[in-house]
Structure formats: structure tokens, C-alpha cells
């Protein structure tokens, strides 16, 4: 998947093909949080309070059969995210 960013100050677009969202990762994959793809600041603050900050590494532990929810392990604890929550977090998959 390709994400396109619009830089309104510089007036150009760029794409970042190495970013994906959590729901597209497989069980056992490692990744780090790159940024949020959402507009609601209150919701973003909730995820930040849960420890989902930029450059935080995590591992996909479990996924429900239909992909909702997905369980990740980060900072020594496990967190379950709904599909719409997981889709709003852009990550960089560890190689």
C-alpha cells in the first residue's frame, strides 16, 4: 500500500511505500510506529497515553479470525486494538 503525504507549506506531495498499518501485518511480525493517520486529536491522545508513541517497537501477538481485534506486545505489556484503531496507526515493518 502506498500512502501519499501532502506538504501544504512546501506545496508538493510525496509517497511512502514502506509504511503500512497494523492490521496488514501478520502474527509474529515486528514493526515500529511511524505516525497516525487520523484527524481526531482526542483519540490520538488516548493512543499516546497507552504507550503508542512514535518509534515504539512492537510485535503482533494474535489476530482474531476476521482480523478484529489484533493483539500487540509493546513496552512489556499486551494491548488489543480494534480494526479501525489498528488501521489508523501507520507503522514501519522491521526487516
PDB file of C-alpha atoms in Angstrom:
ATOM      1  CA  UNK A   1       0.000   0.000   0.000  1.00  0.00           C
ATOM      2  CA  UNK A   2       1.252   3.490  -0.815  1.00  0.00           C
ATOM      3  CA  UNK A   3       0.489   6.446   1.426  1.00  0.00           C
ATOM      4  CA  UNK A   4       0.671   9.936  -0.023  1.00  0.00           C
ATOM      5  CA  UNK A   5       1.502  12.886   2.186  1.00  0.00           C
ATOM      6  CA  UNK A   6       0.656  16.446   1.197  1.00  0.00           C
ATOM      7  CA  UNK A   7       3.063  19.097   2.439  1.00  0.00           C
ATOM      8  CA  UNK A   8       0.985  22.273   2.346  1.00  0.00           C
ATOM      9  CA  UNK A   9       3.883  24.510   3.361  1.00  0.00           C
ATOM     10  CA  UNK A  10       6.168  23.348   0.580  1.00  0.00           C
ATOM     11  CA  UNK A  11       3.416  22.666  -1.934  1.00  0.00           C
ATOM     12  CA  UNK A  12       4.258  19.125  -3.037  1.00  0.00           C
ATOM     13  CA  UNK A  13       3.213  15.530  -2.467  1.00  0.00           C
ATOM     14  CA  UNK A  14       5.385  12.585  -1.545  1.00  0.00           C
ATOM     15  CA  UNK A  15       4.624   8.918  -1.143  1.00  0.00           C
ATOM     16  CA  UNK A  16       5.981   6.491   1.358  1.00  0.00           C
ATOM     17  CA  UNK A  17       5.606   2.905   0.210  1.00  0.00           C
ATOM     18  CA  UNK A  18       7.347   1.377   3.221  1.00  0.00           C
ATOM     19  CA  UNK A  19       4.560   2.447   5.611  1.00  0.00           C
ATOM     20  CA  UNK A  20       1.611   0.204   6.331  1.00  0.00           C
ATOM     21  CA  UNK A  21      -0.972  -0.098   9.088  1.00  0.00           C
ATOM     22  CA  UNK A  22      -1.032  -2.602  11.931  1.00  0.00           C
ATOM     23  CA  UNK A  23      -3.971  -4.569  10.565  1.00  0.00           C
ATOM     24  CA  UNK A  24      -1.923  -5.539   7.477  1.00  0.00           C
ATOM     25  CA  UNK A  25       0.862  -7.181   9.497  1.00  0.00           C
ATOM     26  CA  UNK A  26       0.979 -10.913  10.226  1.00  0.00           C
ATOM     27  CA  UNK A  27       1.306 -12.676  13.581  1.00  0.00           C
ATOM     28  CA  UNK A  28       4.951 -12.621  14.663  1.00  0.00           C
ATOM     29  CA  UNK A  29       5.842  -9.507  12.646  1.00  0.00           C
ATOM     30  CA  UNK A  30       7.812  -6.725  14.303  1.00  0.00           C
ATOM     31  CA  UNK A  31       7.284  -3.057  13.470  1.00  0.00           C
ATOM     32  CA  UNK A  32       7.633   0.433  14.887  1.00  0.00           C
ATOM     33  CA  UNK A  33       5.087   3.232  14.953  1.00  0.00           C
ATOM     34  CA  UNK A  34       5.710   5.901  12.327  1.00  0.00           C
ATOM     35  CA  UNK A  35       2.666   8.175  12.660  1.00  0.00           C
ATOM     36  CA  UNK A  36      -1.094   8.395  12.974  1.00  0.00           C
ATOM     37  CA  UNK A  37      -3.469   8.560  10.027  1.00  0.00           C
ATOM     38  CA  UNK A  38      -6.374  10.261  11.794  1.00  0.00           C
ATOM     39  CA  UNK A  39      -7.828  13.662  12.477  1.00  0.00           C
ATOM     40  CA  UNK A  40      -9.373  13.354  15.957  1.00  0.00           C
ATOM     41  CA  UNK A  41      -6.803  14.782  18.418  1.00  0.00           C
ATOM     42  CA  UNK A  42      -8.590  13.367  21.495  1.00  0.00           C
ATOM     43  CA  UNK A  43      -8.420   9.843  20.080  1.00  0.00           C
ATOM     44  CA  UNK A  44      -4.752  10.315  19.177  1.00  0.00           C
ATOM     45  CA  UNK A  45      -4.042  11.411  22.770  1.00  0.00           C
ATOM     46  CA  UNK A  46      -5.738   8.231  24.050  1.00  0.00           C
ATOM     47  CA  UNK A  47      -3.432   6.057  21.945  1.00  0.00           C
ATOM     48  CA  UNK A  48      -0.396   8.077  23.054  1.00  0.00           C
ATOM     49  CA  UNK A  49      -1.420   7.590  26.692  1.00  0.00           C
ATOM     50  CA  UNK A  50      -1.499   3.821  26.066  1.00  0.00           C
ATOM     51  CA  UNK A  51       2.179   3.976  25.059  1.00  0.00           C
ATOM     52  CA  UNK A  52       1.727   4.006  21.288  1.00  0.00           C
ATOM     53  CA  UNK A  53       4.259   6.760  20.684  1.00  0.00           C
ATOM     54  CA  UNK A  54       6.388   7.366  17.602  1.00  0.00           C
ATOM     55  CA  UNK A  55       9.287   4.920  17.057  1.00  0.00           C
ATOM     56  CA  UNK A  56       7.921   2.462  19.642  1.00  0.00           C
ATOM     57  CA  UNK A  57       8.684  -1.113  18.594  1.00  0.00           C
ATOM     58  CA  UNK A  58       6.070  -3.823  18.978  1.00  0.00           C
ATOM     59  CA  UNK A  59       5.226  -7.363  17.910  1.00  0.00           C
ATOM     60  CA  UNK A  60       1.958  -8.782  16.573  1.00  0.00           C
ATOM     61  CA  UNK A  61       0.935 -11.478  19.074  1.00  0.00           C
ATOM     62  CA  UNK A  62      -2.536 -12.598  17.944  1.00  0.00           C
ATOM     63  CA  UNK A  63      -5.206 -11.783  15.425  1.00  0.00           C
ATOM     64  CA  UNK A  64      -8.834 -12.797  15.579  1.00  0.00           C
ATOM     65  CA  UNK A  65     -10.047 -14.885  12.615  1.00  0.00           C
ATOM     66  CA  UNK A  66     -11.630 -11.861  10.934  1.00  0.00           C
ATOM     67  CA  UNK A  67      -8.793  -9.527  11.968  1.00  0.00           C
ATOM     68  CA  UNK A  68     -10.714  -7.746  14.718  1.00  0.00           C
ATOM     69  CA  UNK A  69      -9.196  -7.315  17.274  1.00  0.00           C
ATOM     70  CA  UNK A  70      -5.426  -7.562  16.894  1.00  0.00           C
ATOM     71  CA  UNK A  71      -3.169  -8.044  19.925  1.00  0.00           C
ATOM     72  CA  UNK A  72       0.240  -6.376  20.061  1.00  0.00           C
ATOM     73  CA  UNK A  73       3.042  -6.538  22.612  1.00  0.00           C
ATOM     74  CA  UNK A  74       4.930  -3.359  23.437  1.00  0.00           C
ATOM     75  CA  UNK A  75       6.772  -1.902  26.420  1.00  0.00           C
ATOM     76  CA  UNK A  76       6.330  -5.147  28.392  1.00  0.00           C
ATOM     77  CA  UNK A  77       2.551  -5.441  28.118  1.00  0.00           C
ATOM     78  CA  UNK A  78      -0.062  -6.613  25.628  1.00  0.00           C
ATOM     79  CA  UNK A  79      -2.692  -4.397  24.076  1.00  0.00           C
ATOM     80  CA  UNK A  80      -5.700  -5.340  21.946  1.00  0.00           C
ATOM     81  CA  UNK A  81      -6.761  -2.905  19.238  1.00  0.00           C
ATOM     82  CA  UNK A  82      -9.946  -2.852  17.189  1.00  0.00           C
ATOM     83  CA  UNK A  83      -9.545  -2.978  13.434  1.00  0.00           C
ATOM     84  CA  UNK A  84     -10.429   0.709  12.975  1.00  0.00           C
ATOM     85  CA  UNK A  85      -7.857   1.633  15.642  1.00  0.00           C
ATOM     86  CA  UNK A  86      -5.188  -0.538  14.038  1.00  0.00           C
ATOM     87  CA  UNK A  87      -5.941   0.964  10.626  1.00  0.00           C
ATOM     88  CA  UNK A  88      -5.317   4.480  11.921  1.00  0.00           C
ATOM     89  CA  UNK A  89      -1.726   3.765  13.011  1.00  0.00           C
ATOM     90  CA  UNK A  90       0.921   3.834  10.289  1.00  0.00           C
ATOM     91  CA  UNK A  91       3.937   1.653  11.001  1.00  0.00           C
ATOM     92  CA  UNK A  92       7.271   0.718   9.502  1.00  0.00           C
ATOM     93  CA  UNK A  93       7.782  -3.037   9.362  1.00  0.00           C
ATOM     94  CA  UNK A  94      11.102  -4.250  10.788  1.00  0.00           C
ATOM     95  CA  UNK A  95      13.238  -6.096   8.289  1.00  0.00           C
TER      96      UNK A  95
END
